[in-house]
CSV table of C-alpha atoms and ligand atoms in Angstrom, one decimal:
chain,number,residue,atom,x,y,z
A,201,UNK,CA,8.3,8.4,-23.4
A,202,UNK,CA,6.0,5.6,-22.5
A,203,UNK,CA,5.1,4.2,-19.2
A,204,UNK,CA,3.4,1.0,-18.8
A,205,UNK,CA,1.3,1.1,-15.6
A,206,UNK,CA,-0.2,-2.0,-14.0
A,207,UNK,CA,-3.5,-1.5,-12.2
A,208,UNK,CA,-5.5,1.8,-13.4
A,209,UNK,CA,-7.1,1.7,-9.7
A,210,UNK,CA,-7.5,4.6,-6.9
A,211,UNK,CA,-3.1,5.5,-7.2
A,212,UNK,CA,-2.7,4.3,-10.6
A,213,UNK,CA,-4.8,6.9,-12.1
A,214,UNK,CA,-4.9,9.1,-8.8
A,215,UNK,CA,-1.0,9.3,-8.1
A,216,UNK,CA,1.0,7.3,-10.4
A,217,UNK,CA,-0.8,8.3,-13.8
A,218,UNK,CA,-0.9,11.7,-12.7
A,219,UNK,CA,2.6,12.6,-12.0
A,220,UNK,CA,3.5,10.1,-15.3
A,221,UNK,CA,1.4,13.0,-17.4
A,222,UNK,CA,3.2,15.8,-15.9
A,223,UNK,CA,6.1,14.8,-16.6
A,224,UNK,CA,5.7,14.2,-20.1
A,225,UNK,CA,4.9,10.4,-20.0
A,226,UNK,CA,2.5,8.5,-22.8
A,227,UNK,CA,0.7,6.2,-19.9
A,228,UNK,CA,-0.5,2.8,-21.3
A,229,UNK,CA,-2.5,1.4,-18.2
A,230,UNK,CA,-2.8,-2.2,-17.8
A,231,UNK,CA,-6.2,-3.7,-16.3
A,232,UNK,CA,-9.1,-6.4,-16.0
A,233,UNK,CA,-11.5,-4.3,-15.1
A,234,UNK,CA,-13.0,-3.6,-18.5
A,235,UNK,CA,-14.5,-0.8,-17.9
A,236,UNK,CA,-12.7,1.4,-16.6
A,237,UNK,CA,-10.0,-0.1,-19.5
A,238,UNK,CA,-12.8,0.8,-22.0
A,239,UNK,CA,-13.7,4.2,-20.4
A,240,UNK,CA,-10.1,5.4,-20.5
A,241,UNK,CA,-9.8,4.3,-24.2
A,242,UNK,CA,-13.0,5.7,-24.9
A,243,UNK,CA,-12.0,9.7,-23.2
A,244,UNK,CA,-8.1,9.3,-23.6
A,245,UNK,CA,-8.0,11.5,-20.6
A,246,UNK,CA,-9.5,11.6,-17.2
A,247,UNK,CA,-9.7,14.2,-14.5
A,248,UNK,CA,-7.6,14.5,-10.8
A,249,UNK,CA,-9.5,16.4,-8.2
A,250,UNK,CA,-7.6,17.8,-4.7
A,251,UNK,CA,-9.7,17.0,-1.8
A,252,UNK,CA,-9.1,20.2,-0.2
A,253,UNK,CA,-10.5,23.9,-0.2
A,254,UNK,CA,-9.2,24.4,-3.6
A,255,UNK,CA,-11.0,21.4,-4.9
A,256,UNK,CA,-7.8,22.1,-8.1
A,257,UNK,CA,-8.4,19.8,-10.6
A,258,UNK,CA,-5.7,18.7,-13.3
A,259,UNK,CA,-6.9,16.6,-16.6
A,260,UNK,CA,-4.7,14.0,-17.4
A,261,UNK,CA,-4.0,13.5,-20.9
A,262,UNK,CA,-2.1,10.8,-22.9
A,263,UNK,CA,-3.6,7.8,-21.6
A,264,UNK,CA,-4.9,4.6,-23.0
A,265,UNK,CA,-5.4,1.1,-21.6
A,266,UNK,CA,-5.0,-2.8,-22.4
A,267,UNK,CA,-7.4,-5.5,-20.7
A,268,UNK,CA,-4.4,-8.3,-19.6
A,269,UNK,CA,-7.1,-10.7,-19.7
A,270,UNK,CA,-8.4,-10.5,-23.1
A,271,UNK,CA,-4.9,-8.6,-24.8
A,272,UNK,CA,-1.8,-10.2,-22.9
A,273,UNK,CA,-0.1,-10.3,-25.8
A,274,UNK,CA,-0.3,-6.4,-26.4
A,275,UNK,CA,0.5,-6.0,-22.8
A,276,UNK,CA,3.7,-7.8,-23.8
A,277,UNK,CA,4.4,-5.7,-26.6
A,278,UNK,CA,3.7,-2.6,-24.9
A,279,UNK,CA,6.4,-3.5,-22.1
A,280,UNK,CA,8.7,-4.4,-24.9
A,281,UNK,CA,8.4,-0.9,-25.7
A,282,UNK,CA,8.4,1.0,-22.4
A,283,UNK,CA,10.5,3.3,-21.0
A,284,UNK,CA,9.6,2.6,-17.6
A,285,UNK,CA,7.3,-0.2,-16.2
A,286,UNK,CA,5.1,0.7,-12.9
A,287,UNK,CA,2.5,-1.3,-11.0
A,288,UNK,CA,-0.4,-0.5,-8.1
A,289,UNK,CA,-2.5,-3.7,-8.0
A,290,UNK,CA,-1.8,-5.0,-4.7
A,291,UNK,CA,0.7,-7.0,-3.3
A,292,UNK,CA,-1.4,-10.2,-3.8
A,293,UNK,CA,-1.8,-9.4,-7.2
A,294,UNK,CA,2.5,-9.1,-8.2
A,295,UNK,CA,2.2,-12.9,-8.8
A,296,UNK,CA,-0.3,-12.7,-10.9
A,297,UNK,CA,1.2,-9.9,-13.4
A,298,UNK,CA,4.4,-11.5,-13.1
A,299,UNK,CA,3.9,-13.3,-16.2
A,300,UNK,CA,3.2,-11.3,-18.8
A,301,UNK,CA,6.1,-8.7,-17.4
A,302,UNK,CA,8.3,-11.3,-17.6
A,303,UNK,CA,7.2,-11.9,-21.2
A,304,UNK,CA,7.8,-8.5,-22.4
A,305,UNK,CA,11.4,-8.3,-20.9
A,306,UNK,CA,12.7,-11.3,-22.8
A,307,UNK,CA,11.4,-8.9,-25.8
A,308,UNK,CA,14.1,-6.1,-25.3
A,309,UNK,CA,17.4,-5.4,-25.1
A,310,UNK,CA,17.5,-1.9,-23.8
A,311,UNK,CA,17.3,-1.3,-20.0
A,312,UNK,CA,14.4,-0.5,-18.1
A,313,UNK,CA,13.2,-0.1,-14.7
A,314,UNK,CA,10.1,-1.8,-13.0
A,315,UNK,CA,8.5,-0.1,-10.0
A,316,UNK,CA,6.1,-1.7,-7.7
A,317,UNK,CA,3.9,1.1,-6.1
A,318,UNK,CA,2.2,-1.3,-2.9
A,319,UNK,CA,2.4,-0.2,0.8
A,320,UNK,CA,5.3,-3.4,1.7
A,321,UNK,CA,7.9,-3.0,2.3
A,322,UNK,CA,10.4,-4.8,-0.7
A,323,UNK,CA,7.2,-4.9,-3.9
A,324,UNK,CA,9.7,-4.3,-6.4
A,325,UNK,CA,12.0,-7.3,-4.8
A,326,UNK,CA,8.9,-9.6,-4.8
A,327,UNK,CA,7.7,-8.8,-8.4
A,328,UNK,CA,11.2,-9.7,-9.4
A,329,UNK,CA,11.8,-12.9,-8.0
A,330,UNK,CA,8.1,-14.0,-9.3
A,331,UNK,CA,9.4,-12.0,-12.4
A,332,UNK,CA,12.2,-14.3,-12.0
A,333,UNK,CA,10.3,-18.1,-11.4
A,334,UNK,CA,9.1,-17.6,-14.8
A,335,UNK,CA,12.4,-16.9,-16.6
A,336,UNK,CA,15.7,-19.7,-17.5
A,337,UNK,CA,18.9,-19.4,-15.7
A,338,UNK,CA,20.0,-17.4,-19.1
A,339,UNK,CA,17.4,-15.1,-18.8
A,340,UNK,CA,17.9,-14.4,-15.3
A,341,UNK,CA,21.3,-13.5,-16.2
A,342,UNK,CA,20.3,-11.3,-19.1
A,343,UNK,CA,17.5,-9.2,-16.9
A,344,UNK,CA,20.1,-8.7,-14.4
A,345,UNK,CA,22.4,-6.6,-16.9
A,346,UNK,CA,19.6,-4.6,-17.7
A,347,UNK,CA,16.1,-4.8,-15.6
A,348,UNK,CA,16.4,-2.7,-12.2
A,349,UNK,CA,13.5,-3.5,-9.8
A,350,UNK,CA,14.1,-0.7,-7.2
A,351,UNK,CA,11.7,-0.6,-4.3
A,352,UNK,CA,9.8,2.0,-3.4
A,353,UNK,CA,7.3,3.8,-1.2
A,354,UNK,CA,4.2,5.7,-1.8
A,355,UNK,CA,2.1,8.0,0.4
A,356,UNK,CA,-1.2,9.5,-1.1
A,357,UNK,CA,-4.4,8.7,0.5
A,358,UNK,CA,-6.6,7.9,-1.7
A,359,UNK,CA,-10.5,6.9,-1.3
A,360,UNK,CA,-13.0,4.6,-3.2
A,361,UNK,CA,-14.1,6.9,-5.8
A,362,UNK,CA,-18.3,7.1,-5.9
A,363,UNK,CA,-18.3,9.7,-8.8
A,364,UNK,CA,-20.4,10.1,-11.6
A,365,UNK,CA,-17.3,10.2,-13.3
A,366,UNK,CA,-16.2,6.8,-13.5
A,367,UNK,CA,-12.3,8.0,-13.9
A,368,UNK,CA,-12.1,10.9,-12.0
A,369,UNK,CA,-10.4,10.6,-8.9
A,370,UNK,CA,-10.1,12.4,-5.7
A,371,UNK,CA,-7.2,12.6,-3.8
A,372,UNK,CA,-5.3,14.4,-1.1
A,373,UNK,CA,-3.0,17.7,-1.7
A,374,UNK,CA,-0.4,15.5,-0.1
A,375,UNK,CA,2.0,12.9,-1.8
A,376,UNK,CA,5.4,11.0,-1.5
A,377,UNK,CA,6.8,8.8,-3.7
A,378,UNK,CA,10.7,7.8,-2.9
A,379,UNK,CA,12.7,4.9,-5.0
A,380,UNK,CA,15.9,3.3,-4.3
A,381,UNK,CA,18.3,4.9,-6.5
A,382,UNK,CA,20.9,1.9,-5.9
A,383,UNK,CA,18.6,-0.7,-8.0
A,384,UNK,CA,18.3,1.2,-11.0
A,385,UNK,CA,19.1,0.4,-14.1
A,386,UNK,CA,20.8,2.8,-17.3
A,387,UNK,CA,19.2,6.1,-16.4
A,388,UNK,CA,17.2,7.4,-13.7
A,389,UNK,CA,13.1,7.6,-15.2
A,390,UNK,CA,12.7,11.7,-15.4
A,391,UNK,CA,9.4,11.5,-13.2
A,392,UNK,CA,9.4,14.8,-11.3
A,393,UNK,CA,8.0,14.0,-8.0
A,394,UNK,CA,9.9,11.2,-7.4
A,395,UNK,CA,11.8,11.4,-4.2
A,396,UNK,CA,15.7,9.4,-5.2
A,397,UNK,CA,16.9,7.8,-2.2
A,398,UNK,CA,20.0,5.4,-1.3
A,399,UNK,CA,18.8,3.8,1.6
A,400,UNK,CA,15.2,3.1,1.3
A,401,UNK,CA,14.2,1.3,4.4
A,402,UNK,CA,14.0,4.2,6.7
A,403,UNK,CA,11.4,5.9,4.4
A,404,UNK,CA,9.5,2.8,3.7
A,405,UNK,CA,9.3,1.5,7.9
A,406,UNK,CA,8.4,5.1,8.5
A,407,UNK,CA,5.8,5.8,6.3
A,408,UNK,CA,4.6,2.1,6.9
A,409,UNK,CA,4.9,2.0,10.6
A,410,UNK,CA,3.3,5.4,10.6
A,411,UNK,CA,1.0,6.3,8.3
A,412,UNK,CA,-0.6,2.3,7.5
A,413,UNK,CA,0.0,1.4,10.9
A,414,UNK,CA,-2.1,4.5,12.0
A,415,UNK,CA,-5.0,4.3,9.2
A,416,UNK,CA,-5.5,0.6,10.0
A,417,UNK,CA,-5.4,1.3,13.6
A,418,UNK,CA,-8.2,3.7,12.8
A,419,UNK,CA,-9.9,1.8,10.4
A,420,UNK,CA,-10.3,-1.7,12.8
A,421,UNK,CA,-10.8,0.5,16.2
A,422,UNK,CA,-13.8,2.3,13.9
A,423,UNK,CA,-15.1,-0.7,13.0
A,424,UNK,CA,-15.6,-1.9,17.0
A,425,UNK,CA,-16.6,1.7,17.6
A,426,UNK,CA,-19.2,1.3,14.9
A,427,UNK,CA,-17.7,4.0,12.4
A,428,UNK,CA,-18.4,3.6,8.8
A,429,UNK,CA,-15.5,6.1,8.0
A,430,UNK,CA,-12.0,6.9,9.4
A,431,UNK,CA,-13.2,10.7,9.9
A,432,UNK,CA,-16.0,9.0,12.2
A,433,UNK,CA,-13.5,7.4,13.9
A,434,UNK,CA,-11.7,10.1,14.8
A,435,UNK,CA,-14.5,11.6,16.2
A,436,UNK,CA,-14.0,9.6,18.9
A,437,UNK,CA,-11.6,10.7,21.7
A,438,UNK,CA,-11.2,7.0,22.9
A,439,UNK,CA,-9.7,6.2,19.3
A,440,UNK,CA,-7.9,9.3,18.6
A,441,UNK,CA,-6.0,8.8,21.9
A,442,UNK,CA,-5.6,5.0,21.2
A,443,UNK,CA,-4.2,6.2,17.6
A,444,UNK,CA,-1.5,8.5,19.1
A,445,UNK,CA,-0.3,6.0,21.8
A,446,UNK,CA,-0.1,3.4,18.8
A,447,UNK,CA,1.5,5.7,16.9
A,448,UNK,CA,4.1,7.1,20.1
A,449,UNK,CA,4.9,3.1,20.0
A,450,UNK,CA,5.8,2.9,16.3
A,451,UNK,CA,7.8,6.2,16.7
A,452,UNK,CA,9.4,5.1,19.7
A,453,UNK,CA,11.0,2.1,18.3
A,454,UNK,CA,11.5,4.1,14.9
A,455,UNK,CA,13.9,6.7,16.4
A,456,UNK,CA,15.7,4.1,18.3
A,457,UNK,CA,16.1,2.5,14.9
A,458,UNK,CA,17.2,5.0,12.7
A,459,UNK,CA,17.7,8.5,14.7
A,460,UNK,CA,14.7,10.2,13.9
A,461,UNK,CA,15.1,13.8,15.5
A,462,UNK,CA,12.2,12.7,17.8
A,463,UNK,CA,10.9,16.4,17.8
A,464,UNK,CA,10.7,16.0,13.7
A,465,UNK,CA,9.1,12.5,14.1
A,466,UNK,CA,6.5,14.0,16.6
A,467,UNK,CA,5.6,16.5,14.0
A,468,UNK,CA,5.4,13.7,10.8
A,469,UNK,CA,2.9,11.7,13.5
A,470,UNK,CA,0.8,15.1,14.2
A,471,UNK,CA,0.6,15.8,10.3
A,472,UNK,CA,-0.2,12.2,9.4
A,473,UNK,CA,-3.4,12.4,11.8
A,474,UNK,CA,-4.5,15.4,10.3
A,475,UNK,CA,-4.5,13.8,6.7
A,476,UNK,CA,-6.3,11.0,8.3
A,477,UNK,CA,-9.1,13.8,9.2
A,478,UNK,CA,-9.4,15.6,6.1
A,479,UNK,CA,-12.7,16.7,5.9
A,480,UNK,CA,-12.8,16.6,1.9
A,481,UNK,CA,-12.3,12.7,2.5
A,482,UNK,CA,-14.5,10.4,2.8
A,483,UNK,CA,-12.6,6.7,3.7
A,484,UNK,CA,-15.0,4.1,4.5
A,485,UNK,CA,-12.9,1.6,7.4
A,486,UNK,CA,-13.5,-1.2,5.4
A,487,UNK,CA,-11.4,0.1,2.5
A,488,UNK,CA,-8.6,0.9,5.4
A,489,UNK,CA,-8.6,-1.7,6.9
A,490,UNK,CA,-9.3,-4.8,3.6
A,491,UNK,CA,-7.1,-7.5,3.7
A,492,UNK,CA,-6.8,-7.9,7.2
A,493,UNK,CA,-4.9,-11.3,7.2
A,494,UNK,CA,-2.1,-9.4,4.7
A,495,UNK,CA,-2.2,-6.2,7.5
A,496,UNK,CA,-1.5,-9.2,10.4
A,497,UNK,CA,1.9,-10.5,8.1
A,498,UNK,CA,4.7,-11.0,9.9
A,499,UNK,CA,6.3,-8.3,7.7
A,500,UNK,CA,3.5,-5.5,7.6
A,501,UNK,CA,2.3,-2.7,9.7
A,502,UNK,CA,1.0,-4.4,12.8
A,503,UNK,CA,3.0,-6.9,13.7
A,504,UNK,CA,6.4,-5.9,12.1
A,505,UNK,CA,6.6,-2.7,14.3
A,506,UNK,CA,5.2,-4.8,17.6
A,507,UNK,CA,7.9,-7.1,17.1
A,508,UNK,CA,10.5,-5.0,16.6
A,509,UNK,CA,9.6,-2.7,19.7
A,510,UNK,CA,9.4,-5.6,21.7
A,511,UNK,CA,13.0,-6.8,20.2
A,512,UNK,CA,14.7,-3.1,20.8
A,513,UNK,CA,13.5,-1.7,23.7
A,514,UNK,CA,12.7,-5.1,25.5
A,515,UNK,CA,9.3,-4.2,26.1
A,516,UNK,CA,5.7,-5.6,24.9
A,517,UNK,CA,3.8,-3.0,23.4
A,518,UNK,CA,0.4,-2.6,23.9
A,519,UNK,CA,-1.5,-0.4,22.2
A,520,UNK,CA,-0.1,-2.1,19.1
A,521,UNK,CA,-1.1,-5.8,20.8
A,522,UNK,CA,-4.3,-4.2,20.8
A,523,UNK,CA,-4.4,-3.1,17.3
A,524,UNK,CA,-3.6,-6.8,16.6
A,525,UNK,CA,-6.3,-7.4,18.6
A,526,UNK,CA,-8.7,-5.4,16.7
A,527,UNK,CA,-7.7,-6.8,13.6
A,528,UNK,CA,-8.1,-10.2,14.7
A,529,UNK,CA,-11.5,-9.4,15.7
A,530,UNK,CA,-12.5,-7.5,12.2
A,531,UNK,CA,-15.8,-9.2,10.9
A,532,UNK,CA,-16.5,-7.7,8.0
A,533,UNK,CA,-18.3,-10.3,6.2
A,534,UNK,CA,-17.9,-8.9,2.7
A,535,UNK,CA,-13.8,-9.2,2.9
A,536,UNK,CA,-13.1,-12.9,2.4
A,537,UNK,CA,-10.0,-12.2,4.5
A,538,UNK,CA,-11.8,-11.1,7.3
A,539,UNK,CA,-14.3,-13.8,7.0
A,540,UNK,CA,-11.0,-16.4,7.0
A,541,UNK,CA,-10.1,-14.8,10.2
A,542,UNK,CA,-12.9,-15.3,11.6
A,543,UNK,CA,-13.7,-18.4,10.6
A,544,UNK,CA,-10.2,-19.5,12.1
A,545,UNK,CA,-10.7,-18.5,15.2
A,546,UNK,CA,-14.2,-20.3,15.7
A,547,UNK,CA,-12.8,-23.7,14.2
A,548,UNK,CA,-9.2,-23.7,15.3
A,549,UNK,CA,-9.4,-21.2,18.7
A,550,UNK,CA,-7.9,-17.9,19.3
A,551,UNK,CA,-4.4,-18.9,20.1
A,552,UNK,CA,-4.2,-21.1,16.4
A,553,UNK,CA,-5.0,-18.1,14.7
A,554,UNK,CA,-2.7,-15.5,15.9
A,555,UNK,CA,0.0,-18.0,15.2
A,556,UNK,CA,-1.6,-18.6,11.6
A,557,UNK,CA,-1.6,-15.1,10.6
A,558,UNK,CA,0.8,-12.8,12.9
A,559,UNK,CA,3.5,-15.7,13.0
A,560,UNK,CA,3.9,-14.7,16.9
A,561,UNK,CA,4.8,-17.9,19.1
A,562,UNK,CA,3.1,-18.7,22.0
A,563,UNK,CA,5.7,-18.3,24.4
A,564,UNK,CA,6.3,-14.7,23.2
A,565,UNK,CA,5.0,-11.6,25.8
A,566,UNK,CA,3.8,-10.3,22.5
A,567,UNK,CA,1.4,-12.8,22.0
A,568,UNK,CA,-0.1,-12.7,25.0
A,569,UNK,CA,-0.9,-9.3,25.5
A,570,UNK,CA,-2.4,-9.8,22.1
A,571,UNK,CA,-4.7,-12.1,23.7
A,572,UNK,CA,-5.5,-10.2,26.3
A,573,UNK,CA,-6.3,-7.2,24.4
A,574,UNK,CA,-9.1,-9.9,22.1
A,575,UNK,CA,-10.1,-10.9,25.4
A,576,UNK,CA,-10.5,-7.3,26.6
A,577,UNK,CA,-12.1,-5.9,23.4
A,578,UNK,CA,-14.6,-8.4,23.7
A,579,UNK,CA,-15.7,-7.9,27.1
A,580,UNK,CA,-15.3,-3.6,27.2
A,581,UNK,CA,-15.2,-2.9,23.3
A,582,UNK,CA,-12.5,-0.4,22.5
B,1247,NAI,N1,-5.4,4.0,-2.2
B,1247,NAI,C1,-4.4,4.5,-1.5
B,1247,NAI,O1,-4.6,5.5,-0.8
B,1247,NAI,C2,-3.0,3.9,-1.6
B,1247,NAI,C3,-2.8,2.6,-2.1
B,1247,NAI,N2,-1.5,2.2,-2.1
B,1247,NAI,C4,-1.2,0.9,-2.7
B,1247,NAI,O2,-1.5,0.9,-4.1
B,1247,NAI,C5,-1.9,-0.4,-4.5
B,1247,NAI,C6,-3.2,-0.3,-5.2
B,1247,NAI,O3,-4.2,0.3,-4.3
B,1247,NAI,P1,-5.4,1.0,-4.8
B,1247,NAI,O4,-5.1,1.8,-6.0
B,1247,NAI,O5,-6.0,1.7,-3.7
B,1247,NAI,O6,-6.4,-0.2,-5.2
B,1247,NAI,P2,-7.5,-0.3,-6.3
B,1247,NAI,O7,-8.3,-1.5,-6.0
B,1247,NAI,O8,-8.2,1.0,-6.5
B,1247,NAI,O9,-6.6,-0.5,-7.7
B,1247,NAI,C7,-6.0,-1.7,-8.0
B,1247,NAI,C8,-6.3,-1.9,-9.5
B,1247,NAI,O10,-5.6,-3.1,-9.9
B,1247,NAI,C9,-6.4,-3.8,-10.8
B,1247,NAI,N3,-6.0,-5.2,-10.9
B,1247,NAI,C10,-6.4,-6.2,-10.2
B,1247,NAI,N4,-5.8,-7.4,-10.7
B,1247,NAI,C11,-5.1,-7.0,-11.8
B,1247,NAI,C12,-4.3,-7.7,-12.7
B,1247,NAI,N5,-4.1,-9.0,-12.6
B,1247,NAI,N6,-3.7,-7.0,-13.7
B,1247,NAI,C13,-3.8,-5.7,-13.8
B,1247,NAI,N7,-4.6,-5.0,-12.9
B,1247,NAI,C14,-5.2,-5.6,-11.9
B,1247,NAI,C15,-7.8,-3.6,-10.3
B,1247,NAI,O11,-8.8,-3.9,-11.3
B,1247,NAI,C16,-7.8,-2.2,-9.8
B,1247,NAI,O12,-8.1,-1.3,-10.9
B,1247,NAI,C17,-2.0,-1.3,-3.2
B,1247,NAI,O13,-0.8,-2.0,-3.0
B,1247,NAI,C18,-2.1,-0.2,-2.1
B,1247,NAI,O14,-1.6,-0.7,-0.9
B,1247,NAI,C19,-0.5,2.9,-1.6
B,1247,NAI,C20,-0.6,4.1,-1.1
B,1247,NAI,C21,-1.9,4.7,-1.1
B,1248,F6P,O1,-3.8,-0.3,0.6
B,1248,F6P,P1,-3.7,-1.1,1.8
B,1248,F6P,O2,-2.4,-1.6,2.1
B,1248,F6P,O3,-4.8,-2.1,1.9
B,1248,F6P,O4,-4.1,-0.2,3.0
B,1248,F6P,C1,-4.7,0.9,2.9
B,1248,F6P,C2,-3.7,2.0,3.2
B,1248,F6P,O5,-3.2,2.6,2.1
B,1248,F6P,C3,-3.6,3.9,2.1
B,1248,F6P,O6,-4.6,3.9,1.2
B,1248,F6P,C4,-2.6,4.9,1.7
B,1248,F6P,O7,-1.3,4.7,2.2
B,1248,F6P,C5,-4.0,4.2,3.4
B,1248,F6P,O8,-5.2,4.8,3.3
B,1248,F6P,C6,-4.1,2.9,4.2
B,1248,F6P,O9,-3.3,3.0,5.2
């Protein structure tokens, strides 16, 4: 069997690639980043480390790689052949693969099954339609018969690698990855580890709304607090107890939503803060919290679950107004987002921005506890 994987990054070859091996897969890994596509050419393996006592390493075999930018047309031919198509780049970056993915499907006439990896909620639904912009009406109609784009959602925390190793990764014991069932195509991919499931958006808002909701809340409240990493962070009462009332908003308005046993929900929260903590981690805040004018989407982790708490319960929430906050106020001047927020806010003032990036209206309570959480931030800190 052969996988095609787009983007040997941190869960391409950390999670992804992994389970792909185990369960019997040839992975081809698509990149530009030559050297690490060189590197796994070069090995045609690479090893998986668990950031925990056990420090269990597996070796992951069966692997090569194609640069997109200098081979697209073996990237083509490679999808053309796959028996299952995967991708961890990003969701900025589904546009720009969209192309050469739809290239290889106009090659084939056997089903197949594209999986978008990204923390969003709907990846596989945006790769398609881009898929889709690229195709004729025919096409369209052809893919349809026998493409499947199911969504999915994946948990594994997994750092910036700084080994001598260039593809060894480290990751946490921990992992979840859970596809819609309903969207595929022909038959199900036999990855073990994947978790089938007919109604996805309950696992994807949860681990969302609990999990990235709670690292970036970590990773912006470090970065006010000075932290260079999530586990100094959390060494901080002020954030761990500013993490937990974040996170008993998120969970409030997620058992109103779907019925969470609120006991059980309490318990996924707990356990989510302890993988935050590992101690065999180390997660630098500004890998948590990159991209911070993505994070403030309408649609993602911050503002999605504010909304939606303020739209179900009738209340503003404000822990997560401040995390808006905090992300707003993100200055990291090596992240061009972050330096687009900022630079926002100086030419266009406070109130321009939030509606820019969070697309909260003025008039909304939302919005302005969000501003006086800025305003608060800046005067107290966090
Ligand atoms: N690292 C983590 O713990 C987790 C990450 N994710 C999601 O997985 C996705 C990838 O994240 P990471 O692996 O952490 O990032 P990463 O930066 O380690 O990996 C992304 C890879 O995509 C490659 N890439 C960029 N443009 C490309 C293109 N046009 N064609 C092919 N490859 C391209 C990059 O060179 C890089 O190797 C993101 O959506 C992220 O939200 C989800 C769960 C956990
Ligand atoms: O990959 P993103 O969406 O930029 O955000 C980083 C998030 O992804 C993770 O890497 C894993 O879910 C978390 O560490 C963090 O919440």
């Amino acid at each position: 069997m052969l996988a095609v994987h787009f983007g040997a990054g941190n869960i391409g070859r950390g999670f992804i690639g992994s389970l792909l091996y185990q369960s019997g897969y040839e992975t081809c890994f698509v990149d530009v980043n030559s050297e690490i596509v060189d590197l796994i050419n070069e090995k045609g393996e690479y090893r998986v480390v668990l950031a925990d006592a056990s420090h269990e390493e597996l070796l992951v075999k069966n692997v090569r790689a194609l640069n997109s930018a200098s081979d697209p047309d073996k990237v083509v031919d490679a999808i053309a052949k796959a028996d299952l198509v995967t991708a961890a780049v990003g969701p900025n970056i589904l546009p720009h693969i969209s192309g050469l993915i739809a290239e290889g499907l106009k090659k084939r006439t056997t089903p197949v099954n594209v999986i978008a990896c990204e923390n969003m909620v709907g990846g596989s639904t945006l790769l398609k339609e881009k898929v889709y912009e690229k195709v004729t009406e025919a096409e369209r109609a052809a893919f349809d018969k026998r493409v499947g784009f199911p969504d999915a959602a994946v948990d594994r925390i997994v750092p910036n690698q700084s080994n001598e190793d260039k593809l060894m990764v480290t990751v946490e014991p921990f992992y979840e990855w859970a596809v819609d069932e309903t969207k595929i195509i022909g038959d199900k991919p036999p990855v073990d580890g994947i978790t089938w499931v007919n109604d996805l958006k309950p696992y994807i808002e949860r681990k969302l709304f609990t999990v990235n909701t709670g690292h970036a809340v970590a990773a912006y409240f470090g970065w006010q607090a000075g932290a260079r990493t999530i586990n100094e962070a959390l060494e901080s009462d002020k954030i761990k107890q500013a993490l937990a009332a974040t996170l008993q908003e998120t969970g409030r308005f997620l058992v109103t939503k779907y019925g969470f046993d609120e006991a059980g929900h309490n318990a996924y929260i707990e356990k989510i803060i302890g993988r935050f903590a590992n101690p065999y981690i180390s997660d630098e805040v500004t890998r948590v919290g990159r991209s911070p004018i993505r994070k403030l989407g309408g649609n993602d982790r911050l503002v999605s679950p504010a909304s939606q708490y303020a739209k179900l319960l009738g209340e503003t929430p404000v822990y997560l107004a401040k995390s808006i906050a905090a992300a707003l106020l993100y200055d990291y001047a090596q992240d061009p987002e972050a330096v687009e927020v900022q630079e926002t806010v100086q030419q266009d003032g406070l109130a321009s921005a939030i509606t820019r990036f969070t697309q909260l209206q003025e008039e909304q309570p939302l919005f302005k506890e969000v501003v006086m959480q800025y305003e608060d931030i800046q005067k107290n800190g966090i």
